[in-house]
XYZ file of C-alpha atoms in Angstrom:
564
model
C 30.906 75.979 -44.075
C 30.101 77.195 -40.596
C 32.409 76.428 -37.673
C 30.913 75.207 -34.405
C 31.278 77.134 -31.137
C 33.564 75.681 -28.451
C 32.247 72.789 -26.374
C 31.685 75.074 -23.391
C 28.990 76.953 -25.283
C 27.283 73.729 -26.296
C 27.203 72.465 -22.720
C 25.234 75.549 -21.699
C 22.488 74.321 -23.996
C 22.497 70.663 -23.009
C 19.315 70.828 -20.985
C 17.442 73.040 -23.382
C 16.272 69.737 -24.827
C 13.069 68.153 -23.572
C 11.736 64.739 -22.721
C 8.805 63.188 -24.532
C 5.387 64.737 -23.860
C 3.806 63.514 -20.620
C 1.046 61.678 -22.512
C 3.653 59.616 -24.337
C 5.311 58.367 -21.132
C 4.285 55.902 -18.494
C 4.157 56.697 -14.761
C 7.907 56.661 -14.170
C 8.308 58.087 -10.649
C 10.436 55.119 -9.620
C 12.624 55.587 -12.686
C 13.314 59.287 -12.265
C 16.558 58.786 -10.307
C 17.780 56.630 -13.195
C 16.763 59.311 -15.690
C 18.684 61.966 -13.741
C 21.754 59.728 -13.723
C 21.409 59.129 -17.471
C 21.107 62.892 -18.016
C 24.332 63.456 -16.073
C 26.150 60.800 -18.071
C 24.917 62.231 -21.384
C 26.031 65.736 -20.366
C 29.422 64.426 -19.317
C 29.955 62.501 -22.546
C 28.810 65.390 -24.734
C 31.139 67.843 -23.056
C 34.159 65.553 -23.399
C 33.399 64.676 -27.030
C 32.216 68.144 -28.130
C 28.881 66.647 -29.218
C 26.362 69.121 -30.702
C 23.138 67.193 -29.980
C 21.916 63.832 -28.715
C 18.564 62.055 -28.638
C 17.928 58.924 -26.577
C 14.809 56.736 -26.349
C 14.230 53.964 -23.828
C 11.553 51.359 -24.567
C 10.178 48.066 -23.353
C 7.751 45.559 -24.835
C 4.817 47.874 -23.993
C 6.326 50.759 -25.931
C 8.035 54.048 -25.183
C 9.294 54.678 -21.646
C 11.004 58.036 -22.171
C 12.869 60.164 -24.683
C 15.747 62.315 -23.487
C 16.884 65.121 -25.787
C 20.013 67.214 -25.313
C 21.893 69.971 -27.065
C 21.311 71.392 -30.505
C 20.028 70.091 -33.815
C 21.386 73.273 -35.412
C 24.041 75.170 -33.497
C 24.114 78.206 -35.748
C 20.370 78.823 -35.367
C 20.271 77.522 -31.758
C 17.554 74.973 -32.549
C 17.405 72.365 -29.767
C 17.069 68.634 -30.258
C 13.530 67.414 -29.483
C 11.875 63.963 -29.563
C 10.743 64.768 -33.119
C 14.230 65.699 -34.396
C 15.201 63.422 -37.264
C 18.634 61.903 -37.853
C 20.124 59.659 -40.516
C 20.227 56.214 -38.889
C 22.861 54.732 -41.208
C 23.489 50.999 -41.066
C 20.631 50.291 -38.673
C 18.762 50.416 -42.006
C 20.283 47.026 -42.866
C 17.856 45.252 -40.560
C 14.929 46.945 -42.355
C 16.233 45.592 -45.661
C 16.600 42.128 -44.148
C 13.073 42.192 -42.680
C 11.487 43.163 -46.002
C 13.310 40.285 -47.703
C 12.284 37.851 -44.981
C 8.675 38.942 -45.503
C 9.092 38.036 -49.158
C 10.565 34.703 -48.118
C 7.432 34.030 -46.067
C 5.410 34.809 -49.193
C 7.411 32.285 -51.240
C 8.990 34.958 -53.433
C 12.549 34.903 -52.085
C 15.045 32.271 -51.011
C 18.189 33.227 -49.052
C 20.000 30.102 -50.287
C 19.629 30.862 -53.989
C 22.484 32.566 -55.882
C 21.999 36.311 -56.119
C 22.395 36.086 -59.882
C 19.113 34.157 -60.023
C 17.487 37.488 -59.132
C 20.099 39.803 -60.713
C 21.664 37.932 -63.675
C 24.184 40.716 -64.137
C 25.612 40.379 -60.600
C 28.810 38.549 -61.561
C 31.804 39.332 -59.318
C 34.940 37.481 -60.362
C 35.263 34.279 -58.346
C 36.838 30.813 -58.424
C 34.333 29.567 -55.861
C 30.618 28.830 -55.758
C 28.139 31.640 -56.593
C 27.333 34.225 -53.949
C 23.958 33.681 -52.262
C 21.681 36.185 -50.568
C 22.558 34.517 -47.261
C 26.207 35.415 -47.896
C 25.350 39.056 -48.517
C 22.959 39.330 -45.568
C 25.650 37.983 -43.219
C 28.686 39.844 -44.678
C 30.351 36.576 -45.681
C 30.309 36.994 -49.474
C 33.983 38.015 -49.787
C 33.156 41.434 -51.278
C 35.024 44.670 -50.523
C 33.570 46.964 -47.864
C 32.621 49.954 -49.993
C 32.462 51.502 -53.436
C 31.326 54.966 -52.400
C 31.725 56.573 -55.809
C 28.636 54.623 -56.927
C 25.411 56.090 -55.475
C 23.018 53.572 -57.055
C 22.224 50.071 -55.753
C 21.593 48.669 -59.221
C 24.826 50.124 -60.585
C 26.607 48.749 -57.511
C 25.302 45.261 -58.278
C 26.185 45.517 -61.982
C 29.690 46.883 -61.409
C 30.507 44.122 -58.933
C 31.760 42.385 -62.081
C 34.811 44.654 -61.799
C 35.721 43.185 -58.391
C 37.096 39.793 -57.394
C 36.021 38.042 -54.227
C 38.745 37.965 -51.599
C 37.616 34.696 -50.012
C 35.232 31.840 -50.683
C 31.619 32.803 -49.937
C 30.523 31.731 -46.474
C 34.053 31.348 -45.085
C 35.114 34.775 -43.809
C 33.171 37.622 -42.169
C 34.034 41.080 -43.505
C 31.598 43.967 -43.196
C 30.395 45.073 -46.627
C 28.036 47.937 -47.382
C 28.170 46.817 -50.998
C 26.450 43.582 -50.033
C 23.405 45.316 -48.586
C 23.262 47.752 -51.479
C 23.006 44.716 -53.750
C 20.273 43.270 -51.507
C 18.395 46.549 -51.883
C 18.551 46.019 -55.645
C 17.253 42.453 -55.191
C 14.358 43.812 -53.148
C 13.464 46.366 -55.836
C 13.670 43.712 -58.558
C 11.331 41.362 -56.715
C 8.825 44.087 -55.846
C 9.082 46.112 -59.083
C 9.136 49.379 -57.119
C 11.548 51.679 -55.320
C 13.261 50.736 -52.075
C 11.730 53.653 -50.142
C 8.191 52.634 -51.135
C 8.806 49.012 -50.173
C 10.090 49.867 -46.708
C 7.287 52.386 -46.171
C 4.448 49.976 -46.934
C 5.986 46.843 -45.440
C 7.458 48.244 -42.187
C 6.960 51.951 -41.532
C 3.198 52.212 -42.024
C 2.364 49.058 -40.018
C 4.397 50.484 -37.127
C 2.920 53.981 -37.385
C 6.320 55.473 -38.236
C 4.865 58.357 -40.228
C 7.841 60.646 -39.674
C 10.353 58.092 -40.936
C 11.431 57.794 -44.585
C 13.643 55.234 -46.310
C 15.577 57.725 -48.406
C 16.862 61.229 -47.937
C 16.567 63.810 -50.677
C 17.104 67.545 -50.869
C 13.526 67.967 -49.668
C 14.382 65.921 -46.547
C 17.300 68.089 -45.526
C 15.484 71.036 -43.856
C 13.712 68.635 -41.479
C 16.913 66.934 -40.265
C 19.344 67.776 -37.502
C 22.425 69.342 -39.044
C 25.298 66.851 -39.179
C 28.731 68.050 -38.055
C 32.242 66.715 -38.631
C 35.727 67.809 -37.511
C 37.300 70.460 -39.718
C 40.149 68.223 -40.930
C 39.232 65.211 -43.067
C 42.786 63.939 -43.564
C 44.060 63.322 -40.018
C 42.974 62.151 -36.552
C 40.509 64.525 -34.884
C 41.659 66.427 -31.799
C 39.574 67.835 -28.945
C 40.379 71.398 -29.955
C 39.406 70.970 -33.628
C 36.379 73.055 -34.659
C 33.376 71.349 -36.224
C 31.875 72.190 -39.599
C 28.686 71.111 -41.320
C 29.112 67.752 -43.028
C 28.809 67.392 -46.786
C 25.185 66.791 -47.768
C 24.263 63.938 -50.112
C 21.029 62.315 -51.273
C 20.808 58.576 -50.669
C 18.371 55.720 -51.228
C 20.173 52.366 -51.003
C 19.523 49.325 -48.832
C 22.579 49.671 -46.605
C 21.775 52.961 -44.882
C 19.120 55.261 -46.357
C 16.625 55.632 -43.503
C 15.862 58.877 -41.660
C 14.008 58.655 -38.331
C 13.681 60.120 -34.853
C 14.305 58.395 -31.553
C 10.599 58.043 -30.747
C 9.779 56.215 -33.988
C 12.920 54.100 -34.085
C 11.951 53.207 -30.538
C 8.677 51.830 -31.931
C 10.705 49.695 -34.350
C 12.816 48.443 -31.441
C 9.673 47.600 -29.461
C 8.547 45.439 -32.389
C 11.895 43.606 -32.285
C 11.587 43.078 -28.529
C 8.177 41.532 -29.261
C 9.746 39.126 -31.773
C 8.174 40.760 -34.819
C 4.763 41.634 -33.341
C 3.638 45.205 -34.041
C 0.654 47.187 -32.722
C -1.398 46.235 -35.810
C -0.258 42.636 -36.156
C 2.939 40.847 -37.067
C 5.513 42.721 -39.113
C 7.754 39.677 -39.172
C 6.800 36.032 -38.706
C 8.272 33.956 -35.917
C 10.277 32.063 -38.535
C 11.500 35.317 -40.034
C 12.404 36.731 -36.636
C 14.411 33.628 -35.820
C 16.341 33.965 -39.096
C 16.990 37.659 -38.376
C 18.435 36.917 -34.934
C 20.267 33.644 -35.597
C 24.052 33.961 -35.065
C 24.938 33.041 -38.634
C 28.535 34.291 -38.685
C 31.184 35.032 -36.077
C 32.460 38.590 -36.460
C 35.821 40.215 -35.799
C 34.353 41.814 -32.640
C 35.404 39.390 -29.936
C 32.776 36.728 -29.467
C 29.975 38.624 -31.225
C 28.047 37.215 -34.188
C 26.008 38.599 -37.075
C 22.472 37.596 -37.965
C 20.679 39.159 -40.916
C 21.403 42.880 -40.591
C 21.893 42.615 -36.821
C 24.828 42.033 -34.459
C 24.401 39.599 -31.571
C 26.545 40.108 -28.486
C 26.381 40.743 -24.749
C 25.981 43.619 -22.298
C 27.607 42.675 -18.996
C 27.260 38.999 -20.013
C 23.557 39.399 -20.861
C 22.676 38.556 -24.512
C 21.709 41.566 -26.646
C 21.089 42.410 -30.274
C 22.454 45.682 -31.589
C 23.581 47.699 -34.571
C 25.323 51.011 -35.043
C 25.067 53.427 -37.946
C 27.487 56.009 -39.258
C 26.667 58.640 -41.844
C 28.213 61.980 -42.800
C 27.832 63.916 -39.545
C 25.571 61.374 -37.802
C 26.107 58.319 -35.592
C 23.314 56.088 -34.312
C 22.899 53.043 -32.127
C 20.109 50.535 -31.445
C 20.303 47.863 -28.741
C 17.774 45.417 -27.278
C 17.962 43.102 -24.261
C 15.470 40.283 -24.995
C 15.679 38.657 -21.550
C 14.694 41.946 -19.845
C 12.398 43.190 -22.584
C 14.067 46.615 -22.711
C 16.043 48.529 -25.297
C 17.495 51.875 -26.287
C 18.149 53.930 -29.399
C 20.453 56.931 -29.509
C 21.571 59.462 -32.111
C 24.235 62.179 -32.215
C 24.773 64.737 -34.967
C 28.534 65.022 -34.636
C 31.339 63.509 -32.545
C 30.376 61.351 -29.581
C 29.480 57.808 -28.647
C 25.738 57.092 -28.691
C 26.531 53.427 -28.013
C 28.100 54.290 -24.654
C 25.086 56.407 -23.694
C 22.574 53.744 -24.782
C 24.353 50.938 -22.947
C 24.761 52.937 -19.745
C 21.118 54.008 -19.934
C 20.017 50.370 -20.153
C 22.110 49.439 -17.129
C 20.552 52.301 -15.146
C 17.049 51.424 -16.350
C 17.431 47.739 -15.498
C 18.745 48.536 -12.023
C 15.932 50.989 -11.271
C 13.236 48.668 -12.572
C 14.454 45.815 -10.362
C 15.009 47.984 -7.290
C 18.773 47.510 -7.327
C 21.348 50.226 -6.696
C 21.998 52.443 -9.688
C 25.367 52.040 -11.407
C 28.130 54.465 -10.551
C 28.567 57.355 -12.934
C 31.693 56.407 -14.911
C 34.603 58.754 -14.452
C 35.468 60.507 -17.693
C 39.195 60.115 -18.086
C 41.196 62.990 -19.530
C 42.997 62.117 -22.784
C 46.151 63.303 -21.025
C 45.811 60.462 -18.489
C 47.911 57.382 -19.240
C 47.987 54.184 -17.209
C 51.616 53.535 -16.291
C 53.156 56.073 -18.705
C 56.646 54.979 -17.627
C 56.344 51.891 -19.853
C 56.524 54.180 -22.910
C 59.417 56.305 -21.641
C 62.817 56.082 -23.259
C 64.884 56.998 -26.288
C 64.073 55.490 -29.679
C 66.520 55.637 -32.574
C 65.804 55.707 -36.350
C 68.121 54.024 -38.888
C 69.249 57.474 -40.097
C 70.263 58.545 -36.580
C 67.193 60.646 -35.734
C 65.649 59.969 -32.345
C 62.485 60.455 -30.306
C 62.590 60.773 -26.532
C 59.580 60.202 -24.277
C 59.325 60.877 -20.555
C 56.667 60.098 -17.949
C 55.494 62.624 -15.387
C 52.661 61.801 -13.023
C 49.978 60.093 -15.103
C 51.004 61.721 -18.391
C 53.465 61.072 -21.203
C 55.569 63.769 -22.839
C 57.621 64.057 -26.015
C 60.945 65.697 -25.177
C 62.605 67.920 -27.776
C 65.505 69.797 -26.265
C 64.047 72.059 -23.600
C 60.510 71.562 -24.926
C 58.086 69.103 -23.324
C 54.980 68.340 -25.415
C 52.039 66.615 -23.728
C 50.773 63.569 -25.628
C 47.038 62.774 -25.768
C 45.848 59.163 -25.527
C 44.433 57.854 -28.818
C 44.050 54.156 -28.123
C 45.807 51.633 -25.958
C 49.289 52.257 -27.368
C 48.750 55.308 -29.599
C 48.971 59.033 -28.907
C 48.393 62.351 -30.590
C 51.520 64.467 -30.650
C 52.147 68.189 -31.029
C 51.078 69.968 -34.204
C 52.119 70.741 -36.814
C 55.084 68.359 -36.586
C 52.998 65.366 -35.511
C 49.561 66.319 -36.809
C 48.969 63.829 -39.638
C 49.266 60.471 -37.862
C 49.114 59.050 -34.355
C 52.393 58.238 -32.642
C 52.216 54.457 -32.214
C 54.209 52.207 -29.904
C 54.960 48.555 -30.613
C 55.501 46.113 -27.799
C 56.329 42.517 -26.950
C 55.904 40.634 -23.662
C 59.258 42.152 -22.686
C 57.907 45.706 -23.059
C 57.768 48.561 -25.563
C 60.307 47.979 -28.319
C 59.607 50.494 -31.096
C 57.661 53.575 -32.093
C 56.506 54.925 -35.417
C 54.820 57.957 -36.901
C 53.545 57.368 -40.415
C 56.571 56.073 -42.302
C 59.138 57.178 -39.704
C 60.297 54.287 -37.524
C 62.405 54.247 -34.348
C 63.787 51.294 -32.359
C 64.070 51.197 -28.570
C 66.698 49.560 -26.399
C 64.651 46.357 -26.120
C 64.232 45.968 -29.885
C 66.060 42.877 -31.208
C 64.887 42.679 -34.829
C 66.500 43.950 -38.039
C 67.248 47.660 -38.355
C 67.980 47.827 -42.076
C 65.464 46.856 -44.731
C 65.648 46.250 -48.490
C 62.626 47.273 -50.549
C 61.957 47.325 -54.296
C 63.097 50.634 -55.737
C 59.789 51.196 -57.560
C 57.865 51.255 -54.287
C 59.185 54.725 -53.578
C 56.909 55.964 -56.360
C 53.831 54.875 -54.410
C 54.415 56.839 -51.200
C 52.226 59.899 -50.848
C 48.809 61.421 -50.187
C 45.916 60.441 -52.492
C 42.442 61.992 -52.698
C 39.077 61.429 -54.415
C 36.160 63.847 -54.681
C 33.678 61.739 -52.690
C 32.974 62.516 -49.022
C 32.931 59.083 -47.392
C 36.579 58.064 -47.691
C 38.031 61.217 -49.213
C 41.731 60.419 -48.920
C 44.461 58.150 -47.598
C 48.219 58.065 -47.390
C 50.747 55.429 -48.416
C 53.986 55.167 -46.439
C 57.016 52.901 -46.566
C 58.063 51.518 -43.165
C 60.331 48.629 -42.202
C 60.484 47.384 -45.785
C 56.685 47.310 -46.288
C 54.136 49.628 -47.803
C 51.301 50.670 -45.500
C 47.878 52.155 -46.226
C 46.865 54.737 -43.586
C 43.301 56.008 -43.167
C 42.666 59.631 -42.094
C 41.785 58.462 -38.565
C 45.207 56.831 -38.310
C 44.185 53.189 -38.715
C 46.548 51.338 -41.007
C 46.812 48.135 -43.023
C 49.852 46.475 -44.620
C 50.033 46.140 -48.399
C 50.930 42.715 -49.805
C 52.113 42.436 -53.428
C 49.532 40.717 -55.653
C 50.834 41.584 -59.125
C 52.607 44.384 -61.004
C 51.739 47.595 -59.102
C 48.879 45.678 -57.390
C 48.606 45.071 -53.639
C 46.119 43.438 -51.312
C 45.127 45.758 -48.449
C 45.066 43.995 -45.093
C 45.178 40.367 -44.049
C 44.879 37.263 -46.200
C 41.378 36.907 -47.602
C 40.774 40.635 -47.823
C 38.904 41.709 -50.967
C 40.393 45.214 -50.818
C 42.868 45.751 -53.657
C 45.044 48.795 -54.346
C 46.529 49.356 -57.793
C 48.985 52.139 -58.621
C 49.221 53.711 -62.041
C 50.403 56.650 -64.161
C 53.924 56.915 -62.754
C 55.399 60.250 -63.845
C 58.819 61.544 -62.748
C 59.108 58.795 -60.178
C 55.689 59.296 -58.549
C 52.409 57.430 -59.090
C 49.635 59.871 -59.931
C 46.784 57.399 -59.383
C 45.950 54.781 -56.761
C 42.760 52.792 -57.381
C 41.283 51.300 -54.197
C 38.749 48.522 -54.887
C 37.543 50.310 -58.001
C 37.714 53.914 -56.741
C 40.378 56.061 -58.406
C 42.272 58.348 -56.032
C 44.853 60.836 -57.285
C 48.106 62.145 -55.853
C 47.395 65.254 -53.844
C 49.457 68.387 -53.264
C 49.130 68.345 -49.450
C 51.685 66.285 -47.489
């Protein structure tokens, strides 16, 4: 795989990109100051995040306003991003799946309230509750696990759901599930008696004139896509200095995320949504269908946001919006619409970076310019070395075995003190930091706090108590749990590995990005991952010489790995 040049080289190419051809844009003289501000923000974000390329489209109910393209679709060959550059749009595809099904509902061929097994008799997840309906799957309230990424086929995904048990009663708990929309893709194919890509093409893409968009990506698609990039290390939190490499390529064609598009054409899709289902050649979605798509059916874990059918419903500066993000291997996308203003944005990146931040800022700038208000201030990009009130984390923290960690504040930064050595910590969340490598390269350093202040700190399984900590310092754990600690890996690129650590008398599952969930015993060698109601189950097996060789996560078998 090819490493990416440093961010400084990418920034030199930021404005090699172009806007949409003049014929495709309206007279936007009054909006040009906003566009220049958006360009500055995009450049700033890309430099900080080491983003290879970015494409942004702004639309209103009349259609395309502008496309802004920055950076490179292919760094090695110095090919710039253009308005025609295609990206994998990921989970934004879910709304396409929902729209096609709602069209079938209008035709009397589909009912969201019917059990899924009435369409797929072999969809039989283990459950002690009522059958799962299509409404449950379309709203992520079915109680299914999030993923089963070792299964590339929607129909196989639906069939092998029989190997999983629901974690909660259908309709009672929101938990994002790609499996659910893969199953809905299989329902769509069963009802139409043809492939998902053909259904989406004839029902949505062709009516909207999206001739460069396809609802699957194959090996033949690959040469016409921006190259996707990921950080070199797939088993630890990414750092600013990490080089980028080309992401693993896969073919895909399922209903949760198989669409490839460019910002111009996805902008046409967004314009249709802003027009409540009306396309340039007639309605793509009925008023009844549009209402079902955008109804807040389920409250999500994201603050006060809700989920419709394949679409999030939230706010932008207290103004109601609909939105969805998409994440694929080397690609991140974002779509957002503001119905009350009739404007929206889509954005793609082909590597690290936050297209959602760019899209939301662009909409604020566009709305201000269109109404004659002052443009928003360009947000200051904070250095990861900057910490608000770093003194709150300073102090000495002691482990049960006598080891200690010492932190000191200086200016607006936090340092780890080891003898005469002072290592700068980089902010990685509100109370998490990246420490020096190699000693602290695998996990974030996390601080725990109470209303009285910071009380403890941990790194993976290592735990240290501060002077304000008042809880227990010694913990009793089952002896057999020691066999489960370790690094486990599977040969699939989506969730390639995880680590299990023992901390404060509990086992913890830790994702490569450093996020972690507690494990709760649910049977011999079986644990629930996360909070009550979670459908994610981890089962350990094949214990040899005091170490489990296999850890099966919601049906996917991971194996003990040689790396720490």
